[in-house]
mmCIF file of C-alpha atoms in Angstrom:
data_model
loop_
_atom_site.group_PDB
_atom_site.id
_atom_site.type_symbol
_atom_site.label_atom_id
_atom_site.label_comp_id
_atom_site.label_asym_id
_atom_site.label_seq_id
_atom_site.Cartn_x
_atom_site.Cartn_y
_atom_site.Cartn_z
ATOM 1 C CA UNK A 1 -40.263 5.628 -1.651
ATOM 2 C CA UNK A 2 -37.765 4.014 -4.047
ATOM 3 C CA UNK A 3 -38.312 0.374 -4.911
ATOM 4 C CA UNK A 4 -35.787 -2.057 -3.340
ATOM 5 C CA UNK A 5 -34.913 -3.594 -6.700
ATOM 6 C CA UNK A 6 -33.985 -0.179 -8.076
ATOM 7 C CA UNK A 7 -31.730 0.516 -5.108
ATOM 8 C CA UNK A 8 -30.069 -2.861 -5.570
ATOM 9 C CA UNK A 9 -29.578 -2.185 -9.269
ATOM 10 C CA UNK A 10 -27.985 1.182 -8.539
ATOM 11 C CA UNK A 11 -25.669 -0.432 -6.007
ATOM 12 C CA UNK A 12 -24.567 -3.123 -8.461
ATOM 13 C CA UNK A 13 -24.090 -0.505 -11.151
ATOM 14 C CA UNK A 14 -21.896 1.582 -8.871
ATOM 15 C CA UNK A 15 -19.731 -1.324 -7.748
ATOM 16 C CA UNK A 16 -19.161 -2.691 -11.247
ATOM 17 C CA UNK A 17 -18.943 0.530 -13.263
ATOM 18 C CA UNK A 18 -16.177 2.282 -11.344
ATOM 19 C CA UNK A 19 -13.280 1.699 -8.984
ATOM 20 C CA UNK A 20 -14.384 3.341 -5.748
ATOM 21 C CA UNK A 21 -12.124 5.358 -3.487
ATOM 22 C CA UNK A 22 -9.512 6.457 -6.048
ATOM 23 C CA UNK A 23 -7.967 8.992 -3.675
ATOM 24 C CA UNK A 24 -8.024 6.660 -0.688
ATOM 25 C CA UNK A 25 -6.342 3.850 -2.631
ATOM 26 C CA UNK A 26 -3.760 6.323 -3.937
ATOM 27 C CA UNK A 27 -2.953 7.432 -0.381
ATOM 28 C CA UNK A 28 -2.550 3.803 0.664
ATOM 29 C CA UNK A 29 -0.212 3.202 -2.273
ATOM 30 C CA UNK A 30 1.921 6.239 -1.544
ATOM 31 C CA UNK A 31 1.853 5.714 2.216
ATOM 32 C CA UNK A 32 2.950 2.094 2.342
ATOM 33 C CA UNK A 33 5.516 2.339 -0.442
ATOM 34 C CA UNK A 34 7.033 5.435 1.182
ATOM 35 C CA UNK A 35 7.070 3.734 4.592
ATOM 36 C CA UNK A 36 8.880 0.670 3.300
ATOM 37 C CA UNK A 37 11.248 2.780 1.195
ATOM 38 C CA UNK A 38 12.318 4.829 4.204
ATOM 39 C CA UNK A 39 12.682 1.659 6.269
ATOM 40 C CA UNK A 40 14.933 0.039 3.660
ATOM 41 C CA UNK A 41 17.021 3.205 3.382
ATOM 42 C CA UNK A 42 17.433 3.461 7.147
ATOM 43 C CA UNK A 43 18.487 -0.179 7.429
ATOM 44 C CA UNK A 44 20.769 -0.009 4.400
ATOM 45 C CA UNK A 45 23.980 -0.134 6.506
ATOM 46 C CA UNK A 46 22.564 -3.059 8.524
ATOM 47 C CA UNK A 47 20.869 -5.003 5.721
ATOM 48 C CA UNK A 48 23.337 -7.924 5.858
ATOM 49 C CA UNK A 49 22.793 -8.396 9.604
ATOM 50 C CA UNK A 50 18.983 -8.232 9.261
ATOM 51 C CA UNK A 51 18.175 -10.182 6.114
ATOM 52 C CA UNK A 52 21.464 -11.053 4.431
ATOM 53 C CA UNK A 53 24.346 -13.485 4.799
ATOM 54 C CA UNK A 54 25.374 -12.121 8.226
ATOM 55 C CA UNK A 55 21.922 -12.485 9.805
ATOM 56 C CA UNK A 56 21.715 -14.415 13.112
ATOM 57 C CA UNK A 57 18.848 -16.351 11.540
ATOM 58 C CA UNK A 58 21.092 -18.135 9.060
ATOM 59 C CA UNK A 59 20.140 -19.095 5.519
ATOM 60 C CA UNK A 60 19.979 -22.816 6.336
ATOM 61 C CA UNK A 61 17.698 -22.141 9.321
ATOM 62 C CA UNK A 62 15.415 -20.018 7.147
ATOM 63 C CA UNK A 63 15.364 -22.781 4.535
ATOM 64 C CA UNK A 64 14.291 -25.329 7.138
ATOM 65 C CA UNK A 65 11.512 -23.071 8.400
ATOM 66 C CA UNK A 66 10.235 -22.233 4.928
ATOM 67 C CA UNK A 67 10.216 -25.893 3.939
ATOM 68 C CA UNK A 68 7.672 -26.308 6.716
ATOM 69 C CA UNK A 69 5.463 -23.232 6.386
ATOM 70 C CA UNK A 70 5.795 -23.016 2.560
ATOM 71 C CA UNK A 71 6.204 -19.219 2.632
ATOM 72 C CA UNK A 72 7.546 -17.311 -0.353
ATOM 73 C CA UNK A 73 10.901 -15.548 -0.365
ATOM 74 C CA UNK A 74 13.156 -15.019 -3.360
ATOM 75 C CA UNK A 75 16.143 -14.937 -1.015
ATOM 76 C CA UNK A 76 15.868 -18.719 -0.722
ATOM 77 C CA UNK A 77 16.663 -19.103 -4.418
ATOM 78 C CA UNK A 78 20.350 -18.568 -3.667
ATOM 79 C CA UNK A 79 22.537 -17.922 -0.623
ATOM 80 C CA UNK A 80 25.020 -15.701 -2.479
ATOM 81 C CA UNK A 81 25.645 -12.151 -1.322
ATOM 82 C CA UNK A 82 25.184 -10.863 -4.870
ATOM 83 C CA UNK A 83 21.685 -12.302 -5.109
ATOM 84 C CA UNK A 84 20.781 -10.703 -1.792
ATOM 85 C CA UNK A 85 21.959 -7.310 -3.050
ATOM 86 C CA UNK A 86 19.879 -7.721 -6.214
ATOM 87 C CA UNK A 87 16.724 -8.552 -4.248
ATOM 88 C CA UNK A 88 17.288 -5.682 -1.823
ATOM 89 C CA UNK A 89 17.872 -3.259 -4.698
ATOM 90 C CA UNK A 90 14.712 -4.448 -6.472
ATOM 91 C CA UNK A 91 12.732 -3.902 -3.282
ATOM 92 C CA UNK A 92 14.071 -0.342 -3.072
ATOM 93 C CA UNK A 93 13.412 0.456 -6.729
ATOM 94 C CA UNK A 94 9.915 -1.058 -6.701
ATOM 95 C CA UNK A 95 9.008 1.028 -3.642
ATOM 96 C CA UNK A 96 10.076 4.203 -5.443
ATOM 97 C CA UNK A 97 8.233 3.310 -8.650
ATOM 98 C CA UNK A 98 5.080 2.320 -6.804
ATOM 99 C CA UNK A 99 5.133 5.535 -4.815
ATOM 100 C CA UNK A 100 5.218 7.680 -7.966
ATOM 101 C CA UNK A 101 2.750 5.389 -9.745
ATOM 102 C CA UNK A 102 4.823 4.124 -12.683
ATOM 103 C CA UNK A 103 3.104 1.052 -14.169
ATOM 104 C CA UNK A 104 1.435 0.418 -10.834
ATOM 105 C CA UNK A 105 0.063 -3.017 -11.682
ATOM 106 C CA UNK A 106 3.553 -4.384 -12.386
ATOM 107 C CA UNK A 107 5.459 -2.465 -9.717
ATOM 108 C CA UNK A 108 2.911 -3.471 -7.072
ATOM 109 C CA UNK A 109 3.696 -7.131 -7.851
ATOM 110 C CA UNK A 110 7.452 -6.522 -7.619
ATOM 111 C CA UNK A 111 6.892 -4.527 -4.425
ATOM 112 C CA UNK A 112 4.909 -7.414 -2.929
ATOM 113 C CA UNK A 113 7.665 -9.855 -3.901
ATOM 114 C CA UNK A 114 10.278 -7.624 -2.254
ATOM 115 C CA UNK A 115 8.313 -7.259 0.969
ATOM 116 C CA UNK A 116 7.575 -10.986 1.248
ATOM 117 C CA UNK A 117 11.142 -11.941 0.343
ATOM 118 C CA UNK A 118 12.763 -9.814 3.038
ATOM 119 C CA UNK A 119 10.219 -10.360 5.791
ATOM 120 C CA UNK A 120 9.921 -14.120 5.291
ATOM 121 C CA UNK A 121 13.713 -14.439 5.231
ATOM 122 C CA UNK A 122 14.018 -13.247 8.848
ATOM 123 C CA UNK A 123 10.589 -13.527 10.414
ATOM 124 C CA UNK A 124 11.792 -12.567 13.897
ATOM 125 C CA UNK A 125 12.893 -9.081 12.797
ATOM 126 C CA UNK A 126 9.391 -7.642 12.324
ATOM 127 C CA UNK A 127 6.822 -5.937 14.521
ATOM 128 C CA UNK A 128 3.173 -4.956 14.167
ATOM 129 C CA UNK A 129 3.952 -2.390 11.496
ATOM 130 C CA UNK A 130 5.763 -4.995 9.392
ATOM 131 C CA UNK A 131 2.734 -7.269 9.621
ATOM 132 C CA UNK A 132 0.493 -4.489 8.312
ATOM 133 C CA UNK A 133 2.890 -3.768 5.431
ATOM 134 C CA UNK A 134 3.016 -7.502 4.691
ATOM 135 C CA UNK A 135 -0.764 -7.672 4.278
ATOM 136 C CA UNK A 136 -1.182 -4.377 2.457
ATOM 137 C CA UNK A 137 1.537 -5.267 -0.045
ATOM 138 C CA UNK A 138 -0.606 -8.240 -1.079
ATOM 139 C CA UNK A 139 -3.824 -6.219 -1.177
ATOM 140 C CA UNK A 140 -2.325 -3.444 -3.306
ATOM 141 C CA UNK A 141 -1.754 -5.913 -6.145
ATOM 142 C CA UNK A 142 -5.520 -6.250 -6.607
ATOM 143 C CA UNK A 143 -6.368 -2.550 -6.448
ATOM 144 C CA UNK A 144 -6.448 0.107 -9.146
ATOM 145 C CA UNK A 145 -4.364 2.406 -7.005
ATOM 146 C CA UNK A 146 -2.931 4.494 -9.835
ATOM 147 C CA UNK A 147 -6.086 6.341 -10.874
ATOM 148 C CA UNK A 148 -4.885 9.623 -9.367
ATOM 149 C CA UNK A 149 -1.623 11.079 -8.073
ATOM 150 C CA UNK A 150 0.455 8.871 -10.360
ATOM 151 C CA UNK A 151 2.475 8.837 -13.547
ATOM 152 C CA UNK A 152 -0.035 6.306 -14.873
ATOM 153 C CA UNK A 153 -2.842 8.862 -14.609
ATOM 154 C CA UNK A 154 -0.821 11.402 -16.567
ATOM 155 C CA UNK A 155 0.135 8.805 -19.153
ATOM 156 C CA UNK A 156 -3.517 7.766 -19.544
ATOM 157 C CA UNK A 157 -4.459 11.312 -20.496
ATOM 158 C CA UNK A 158 -1.654 11.436 -23.016
ATOM 159 C CA UNK A 159 -2.835 8.114 -24.434
ATOM 160 C CA UNK A 160 -6.326 9.539 -24.915
ATOM 161 C CA UNK A 161 -4.822 12.416 -26.844
ATOM 162 C CA UNK A 162 -2.867 9.974 -29.045
ATOM 163 C CA UNK A 163 -5.960 8.037 -30.138
ATOM 164 C CA UNK A 164 -7.154 8.858 -33.691
ATOM 165 C CA UNK A 165 -10.162 7.349 -35.490
ATOM 166 C CA UNK A 166 -11.876 4.060 -34.724
ATOM 167 C CA UNK A 167 -10.431 2.293 -37.757
ATOM 168 C CA UNK A 168 -6.919 2.917 -36.480
ATOM 169 C CA UNK A 169 -5.760 5.077 -39.361
ATOM 170 C CA UNK A 170 -2.545 6.760 -38.353
ATOM 171 C CA UNK A 171 -2.441 4.760 -35.127
ATOM 172 C CA UNK A 172 0.657 5.237 -33.069
ATOM 173 C CA UNK A 173 1.900 3.782 -29.823
ATOM 174 C CA UNK A 174 0.508 5.283 -26.666
ATOM 175 C CA UNK A 175 3.023 6.892 -24.297
ATOM 176 C CA UNK A 176 4.801 4.269 -22.209
ATOM 177 C CA UNK A 177 3.531 1.334 -24.287
ATOM 178 C CA UNK A 178 6.987 0.072 -25.292
ATOM 179 C CA UNK A 179 8.164 0.107 -21.675
ATOM 180 C CA UNK A 180 5.002 -1.727 -20.633
ATOM 181 C CA UNK A 181 5.466 -4.460 -23.241
ATOM 182 C CA UNK A 182 9.101 -4.966 -22.239
ATOM 183 C CA UNK A 183 8.238 -5.032 -18.544
ATOM 184 C CA UNK A 184 5.450 -7.537 -19.154
ATOM 185 C CA UNK A 185 7.804 -9.823 -21.100
ATOM 186 C CA UNK A 186 10.557 -9.666 -18.469
ATOM 187 C CA UNK A 187 8.153 -10.397 -15.616
ATOM 188 C CA UNK A 188 6.678 -13.278 -17.591
ATOM 189 C CA UNK A 189 10.113 -14.813 -18.093
ATOM 190 C CA UNK A 190 10.945 -14.464 -14.385
ATOM 191 C CA UNK A 191 7.569 -15.907 -13.408
ATOM 192 C CA UNK A 192 8.017 -18.863 -15.726
ATOM 193 C CA UNK A 193 11.480 -19.597 -14.372
ATOM 194 C CA UNK A 194 10.320 -19.321 -10.760
ATOM 195 C CA UNK A 195 7.357 -21.613 -11.430
ATOM 196 C CA UNK A 196 9.467 -24.266 -13.132
ATOM 197 C CA UNK A 197 12.060 -24.129 -10.348
ATOM 198 C CA UNK A 198 9.298 -24.238 -7.699
ATOM 199 C CA UNK A 199 10.506 -21.009 -6.185
ATOM 200 C CA UNK A 200 7.058 -19.505 -5.469
ATOM 201 C CA UNK A 201 6.537 -21.350 -2.211
ATOM 202 C CA UNK A 202 4.395 -24.364 -1.476
ATOM 203 C CA UNK A 203 1.036 -22.584 -1.419
ATOM 204 C CA UNK A 204 -1.126 -22.392 -4.527
ATOM 205 C CA UNK A 205 -2.537 -18.901 -4.039
ATOM 206 C CA UNK A 206 0.626 -17.003 -4.986
ATOM 207 C CA UNK A 207 1.359 -18.776 -8.314
ATOM 208 C CA UNK A 208 -2.339 -18.598 -9.227
ATOM 209 C CA UNK A 209 -2.493 -14.876 -8.409
ATOM 210 C CA UNK A 210 0.684 -13.998 -10.296
ATOM 211 C CA UNK A 211 -0.207 -15.984 -13.410
ATOM 212 C CA UNK A 212 -3.764 -14.621 -13.396
ATOM 213 C CA UNK A 213 -2.442 -11.071 -13.187
ATOM 214 C CA UNK A 214 0.130 -11.653 -15.926
ATOM 215 C CA UNK A 215 -2.325 -13.286 -18.337
ATOM 216 C CA UNK A 216 -5.069 -10.811 -17.483
ATOM 217 C CA UNK A 217 -2.839 -7.822 -18.088
ATOM 218 C CA UNK A 218 -1.809 -9.185 -21.466
ATOM 219 C CA UNK A 219 -5.448 -9.746 -22.402
ATOM 220 C CA UNK A 220 -6.305 -6.259 -21.136
ATOM 221 C CA UNK A 221 -3.682 -4.662 -23.357
ATOM 222 C CA UNK A 222 -4.643 -6.698 -26.436
ATOM 223 C CA UNK A 223 -8.361 -5.999 -26.104
ATOM 224 C CA UNK A 224 -7.855 -2.342 -25.290
ATOM 225 C CA UNK A 225 -5.614 -1.935 -28.335
ATOM 226 C CA UNK A 226 -7.673 -3.857 -30.886
ATOM 227 C CA UNK A 227 -11.235 -3.447 -29.583
ATOM 228 C CA UNK A 228 -11.393 -0.664 -26.990
ATOM 229 C CA UNK A 229 -15.180 -0.322 -27.240
ATOM 230 C CA UNK A 230 -16.105 -3.994 -27.330
ATOM 231 C CA UNK A 231 -18.148 -5.942 -24.802
ATOM 232 C CA UNK A 232 -15.041 -7.923 -23.850
ATOM 233 C CA UNK A 233 -13.294 -4.684 -22.894
ATOM 234 C CA UNK A 234 -16.286 -3.764 -20.731
ATOM 235 C CA UNK A 235 -16.209 -7.199 -19.084
ATOM 236 C CA UNK A 236 -12.520 -6.871 -18.233
ATOM 237 C CA UNK A 237 -13.170 -3.427 -16.792
ATOM 238 C CA UNK A 238 -15.993 -4.808 -14.631
ATOM 239 C CA UNK A 239 -13.741 -7.600 -13.324
ATOM 240 C CA UNK A 240 -10.998 -5.097 -12.460
ATOM 241 C CA UNK A 241 -13.496 -2.833 -10.686
ATOM 242 C CA UNK A 242 -14.958 -5.725 -8.704
ATOM 243 C CA UNK A 243 -11.493 -6.877 -7.611
ATOM 244 C CA UNK A 244 -10.553 -3.326 -6.613
ATOM 245 C CA UNK A 245 -13.744 -2.628 -4.670
ATOM 246 C CA UNK A 246 -13.694 -5.998 -2.903
ATOM 247 C CA UNK A 247 -10.056 -5.492 -1.907
ATOM 248 C CA UNK A 248 -10.778 -1.977 -0.663
ATOM 249 C CA UNK A 249 -13.553 -3.406 1.514
ATOM 250 C CA UNK A 250 -11.135 -6.032 2.858
ATOM 251 C CA UNK A 251 -8.607 -3.313 3.707
ATOM 252 C CA UNK A 252 -11.283 -1.411 5.640
ATOM 253 C CA UNK A 253 -12.317 -4.560 7.464
ATOM 254 C CA UNK A 254 -8.672 -5.335 8.236
ATOM 255 C CA UNK A 255 -8.118 -1.915 9.811
ATOM 256 C CA UNK A 256 -11.275 -2.275 11.918
ATOM 257 C CA UNK A 257 -10.178 -5.754 13.006
ATOM 258 C CA UNK A 258 -6.745 -4.477 14.030
ATOM 259 C CA UNK A 259 -8.189 -1.765 16.239
ATOM 260 C CA UNK A 260 -11.004 -3.908 17.638
ATOM 261 C CA UNK A 261 -8.717 -6.764 18.680
ATOM 262 C CA UNK A 262 -6.096 -4.375 20.080
ATOM 263 C CA UNK A 263 -8.717 -2.500 22.086
ATOM 264 C CA UNK A 264 -10.460 -5.555 23.493
ATOM 265 C CA UNK A 265 -7.172 -7.207 24.456
ATOM 266 C CA UNK A 266 -6.192 -4.024 26.268
ATOM 267 C CA UNK A 267 -9.438 -4.074 28.220
ATOM 268 C CA UNK A 268 -8.494 -7.487 29.624
ATOM 269 C CA UNK A 269 -5.124 -6.241 30.903
ATOM 270 C CA UNK A 270 -4.902 -5.075 34.516
ATOM 271 C CA UNK A 271 -2.455 -2.263 33.667
ATOM 272 C CA UNK A 272 -4.879 -0.825 31.144
ATOM 273 C CA UNK A 273 -7.747 -1.189 33.588
ATOM 274 C CA UNK A 274 -6.008 0.851 36.283
ATOM 275 C CA UNK A 275 -4.702 3.380 33.730
ATOM 276 C CA UNK A 276 -0.970 2.819 34.252
ATOM 277 C CA UNK A 277 -0.094 0.893 31.076
ATOM 278 C CA UNK A 278 1.538 3.835 29.329
ATOM 279 C CA UNK A 279 3.869 4.465 32.264
ATOM 280 C CA UNK A 280 5.996 1.336 31.757
ATOM 281 C CA UNK A 281 7.147 1.764 28.112
ATOM 282 C CA UNK A 282 8.010 5.381 28.949
ATOM 283 C CA UNK A 283 10.549 4.021 31.453
ATOM 284 C CA UNK A 284 12.210 1.547 29.086
ATOM 285 C CA UNK A 285 15.435 2.733 27.467
ATOM 286 C CA UNK A 286 14.524 0.986 24.217
ATOM 287 C CA UNK A 287 11.351 3.078 23.855
ATOM 288 C CA UNK A 288 12.679 6.437 25.054
ATOM 289 C CA UNK A 289 14.416 8.301 22.198
ATOM 290 C CA UNK A 290 13.735 11.519 24.135
ATOM 291 C CA UNK A 291 14.314 10.609 27.812
ATOM 292 C CA UNK A 292 13.518 14.081 29.123
ATOM 293 C CA UNK A 293 10.189 14.233 27.273
ATOM 294 C CA UNK A 294 9.261 10.690 28.281
ATOM 295 C CA UNK A 295 10.190 11.380 31.899
ATOM 296 C CA UNK A 296 8.107 14.552 31.936
ATOM 297 C CA UNK A 297 5.046 12.718 30.633
ATOM 298 C CA UNK A 298 5.539 9.736 32.960
ATOM 299 C CA UNK A 299 5.786 12.050 35.970
ATOM 300 C CA UNK A 300 2.147 13.106 35.530
ATOM 301 C CA UNK A 301 -0.129 10.350 36.788
ATOM 302 C CA UNK A 302 -3.233 12.103 35.495
ATOM 303 C CA UNK A 303 -1.835 12.436 31.972
ATOM 304 C CA UNK A 304 -0.737 8.788 31.910
ATOM 305 C CA UNK A 305 -4.199 7.660 33.035
ATOM 306 C CA UNK A 306 -6.023 9.892 30.525
ATOM 307 C CA UNK A 307 -3.880 8.744 27.591
ATOM 308 C CA UNK A 308 -4.173 5.071 28.602
ATOM 309 C CA UNK A 309 -7.962 5.200 28.849
ATOM 310 C CA UNK A 310 -8.288 7.327 25.722
ATOM 311 C CA UNK A 311 -6.264 4.799 23.722
ATOM 312 C CA UNK A 312 -8.568 1.957 24.723
ATOM 313 C CA UNK A 313 -11.746 3.959 24.133
ATOM 314 C CA UNK A 314 -10.712 5.140 20.676
ATOM 315 C CA UNK A 315 -9.613 1.687 19.503
ATOM 316 C CA UNK A 316 -12.723 -0.095 20.757
ATOM 317 C CA UNK A 317 -15.149 2.562 19.557
ATOM 318 C CA UNK A 318 -13.736 3.257 16.105
ATOM 319 C CA UNK A 319 -15.366 0.354 14.192
ATOM 320 C CA UNK A 320 -18.774 1.423 15.560
ATOM 321 C CA UNK A 321 -18.349 5.036 14.458
ATOM 322 C CA UNK A 322 -18.245 4.188 10.742
ATOM 323 C CA UNK A 323 -22.000 4.704 10.636
ATOM 324 C CA UNK A 324 -21.610 8.359 11.638
ATOM 325 C CA UNK A 325 -19.306 10.351 9.401
ATOM 326 C CA UNK A 326 -18.605 13.213 11.794
ATOM 327 C CA UNK A 327 -17.811 11.030 14.782
ATOM 328 C CA UNK A 328 -15.690 8.782 12.575
ATOM 329 C CA UNK A 329 -13.634 11.725 11.333
ATOM 330 C CA UNK A 330 -13.050 12.926 14.900
ATOM 331 C CA UNK A 331 -11.845 9.529 16.103
ATOM 332 C CA UNK A 332 -9.788 9.118 12.931
ATOM 333 C CA UNK A 333 -7.981 12.353 13.716
ATOM 334 C CA UNK A 334 -7.463 11.162 17.286
ATOM 335 C CA UNK A 335 -5.921 7.884 16.115
ATOM 336 C CA UNK A 336 -3.597 9.667 13.704
ATOM 337 C CA UNK A 337 -2.467 11.941 16.544
ATOM 338 C CA UNK A 338 -1.996 8.856 18.707
ATOM 339 C CA UNK A 339 0.301 7.271 16.140
ATOM 340 C CA UNK A 340 2.237 10.507 15.762
ATOM 341 C CA UNK A 341 2.751 10.453 19.509
ATOM 342 C CA UNK A 342 3.936 6.837 19.356
ATOM 343 C CA UNK A 343 6.428 7.776 16.644
ATOM 344 C CA UNK A 344 7.892 10.613 18.731
ATOM 345 C CA UNK A 345 7.631 9.309 22.287
ATOM 346 C CA UNK A 346 8.301 5.594 21.760
ATOM 347 C CA UNK A 347 10.620 5.841 18.763
ATOM 348 C CA UNK A 348 8.491 3.710 16.413
ATOM 349 C CA UNK A 349 8.219 5.892 13.292
ATOM 350 C CA UNK A 350 7.692 3.121 10.735
ATOM 351 C CA UNK A 351 5.013 1.392 12.772
ATOM 352 C CA UNK A 352 3.224 4.733 13.061
ATOM 353 C CA UNK A 353 3.624 5.500 9.349
ATOM 354 C CA UNK A 354 2.185 2.097 8.436
ATOM 355 C CA UNK A 355 -0.824 2.555 10.700
ATOM 356 C CA UNK A 356 -1.470 6.111 9.500
ATOM 357 C CA UNK A 357 -1.332 4.860 5.899
ATOM 358 C CA UNK A 358 -3.865 2.167 6.806
ATOM 359 C CA UNK A 359 -6.088 4.724 8.543
ATOM 360 C CA UNK A 360 -6.045 6.831 5.373
ATOM 361 C CA UNK A 361 -8.552 4.483 3.746
ATOM 362 C CA UNK A 362 -11.215 6.199 5.878
ATOM 363 C CA UNK A 363 -10.189 9.786 5.121
ATOM 364 C CA UNK A 364 -12.912 11.905 3.456
ATOM 365 C CA UNK A 365 -12.560 12.415 -0.275
ATOM 366 C CA UNK A 366 -13.143 16.158 0.102
ATOM 367 C CA UNK A 367 -10.161 16.440 2.419
ATOM 368 C CA UNK A 368 -7.936 14.414 0.093
ATOM 369 C CA UNK A 369 -8.918 16.515 -2.926
ATOM 370 C CA UNK A 370 -8.160 19.661 -0.933
ATOM 371 C CA UNK A 371 -4.831 18.191 0.174
ATOM 372 C CA UNK A 372 -3.910 17.316 -3.400
ATOM 373 C CA UNK A 373 -4.829 20.768 -4.619
ATOM 374 C CA UNK A 374 -2.754 22.363 -1.862
ATOM 375 C CA UNK A 375 0.285 20.280 -2.837
ATOM 376 C CA UNK A 376 -0.157 21.275 -6.468
ATOM 377 C CA UNK A 377 -0.449 24.972 -5.643
ATOM 378 C CA UNK A 378 2.594 24.760 -3.384
ATOM 379 C CA UNK A 379 4.607 23.077 -6.110
ATOM 380 C CA UNK A 380 3.580 25.674 -8.670
ATOM 381 C CA UNK A 381 4.445 28.481 -6.264
ATOM 382 C CA UNK A 382 7.871 26.970 -5.627
ATOM 383 C CA UNK A 383 8.613 26.681 -9.350
ATOM 384 C CA UNK A 384 7.325 30.196 -9.944
ATOM 385 C CA UNK A 385 9.738 31.599 -7.381
ATOM 386 C CA UNK A 386 12.566 29.786 -9.129
ATOM 387 C CA UNK A 387 11.509 31.241 -12.446
ATOM 388 C CA UNK A 388 10.206 27.928 -13.815
ATOM 389 C CA UNK A 389 6.481 27.599 -14.296
ATOM 390 C CA UNK A 390 5.371 23.973 -14.893
ATOM 391 C CA UNK A 391 2.921 23.085 -17.602
ATOM 392 C CA UNK A 392 -0.687 23.845 -16.783
ATOM 393 C CA UNK A 393 -1.910 20.461 -17.942
ATOM 394 C CA UNK A 394 -0.714 17.345 -16.158
ATOM 395 C CA UNK A 395 0.083 17.264 -12.476
ATOM 396 C CA UNK A 396 -2.651 19.664 -11.481
ATOM 397 C CA UNK A 397 -5.230 17.653 -13.384
ATOM 398 C CA UNK A 398 -3.924 14.430 -11.853
ATOM 399 C CA UNK A 399 -4.618 15.824 -8.392
ATOM 400 C CA UNK A 400 -8.117 16.983 -9.131
ATOM 401 C CA UNK A 401 -9.848 14.128 -10.950
ATOM 402 C CA UNK A 402 -9.205 10.462 -11.646
ATOM 403 C CA UNK A 403 -8.339 9.576 -15.189
ATOM 404 C CA UNK A 404 -10.178 6.945 -17.172
ATOM 405 C CA UNK A 405 -7.890 3.947 -17.162
ATOM 406 C CA UNK A 406 -5.544 5.788 -14.826
ATOM 407 C CA UNK A 407 -4.148 2.513 -13.590
ATOM 408 C CA UNK A 408 -2.364 2.110 -16.872
ATOM 409 C CA UNK A 409 -5.112 0.366 -18.798
ATOM 410 C CA UNK A 410 -3.917 1.884 -22.065
ATOM 411 C CA UNK A 411 -0.511 0.246 -21.767
ATOM 412 C CA UNK A 412 0.663 -3.229 -21.007
ATOM 413 C CA UNK A 413 1.424 -3.769 -17.336
ATOM 414 C CA UNK A 414 -0.103 -0.597 -15.947
#
């Protein structure tokens, strides 16, 4: 029987020596950035009415509200239409860059700023999916979500190949280092200006987080460049791993809390108790993008009752199934199918995409590795049919194993 102190030591070693769940955090990064990107693209023609100068919730009303709740939004820095277009464009670009994993540490901060700026500008425009994106955008800043399936992972391997001897003879810049230095400097200037102008909101957590990330990333780059094998470099790596693993645990707890509260609130509702709750949204014009399909489902009392009870059972039971991997995977598949049904039947695709991305934190690593390998093989087959065979090293490797420092640790602002 192993001694308890040895088990504790192994647990501490595992938590501090590596960033756990590299594939799960990558799926969360891709899922939420893609969800918000598609949302911004869909609302592009209506952006002025939702968050801009033509919004029913006028700029002066938003300013009064924010002066009370001290929320952050860059759209309160100016009421000009040009500034709104700049913020909206930055939100779009940051979502794209975060999705592909380009300097994920920096783009995750810009992505968070874009999400908070738009959502806090018009708080009455959101739904449950927007709330999830709001929280996950903050959590992603603290994760090392670019270890796999990212441009950072590929750049980290190229940086390893560019390293020469320990003394630095013939040292050259790692790939992407110049862009990282420039990005770090620009973000520092913007952060300094926003801090001086008191544009980061009235709460202390956001300025503290942003300055800690900016200073920490600069220290990370300097230490990694001058003393990559020093104890200080190891300490910084331990801190980053602890922040990542703690945040990943918070994300898991958040998902369980969402489902537990939703399930237990449903139990208290009379419509859910008698199994007719699903019938009513299927009869609302706002939630019936396919009236014929919704009418067909609503016409079957048995199907409505089964789906209503199944929804409650799955949501209440899911947090308790985490102790059994097989049962958890079954219920996880059921919840993903449930959200797919919500997207099709009720016309809530972005809410469903956000919840599926949150559920992905519980997906098995074996399945994600298989999924990544299948995407790689499909891409190679597509290029082969077109007569262009991609390089053997690079994308395929990125899908199979996490790179050391794949979050951009070899460059500034990774």
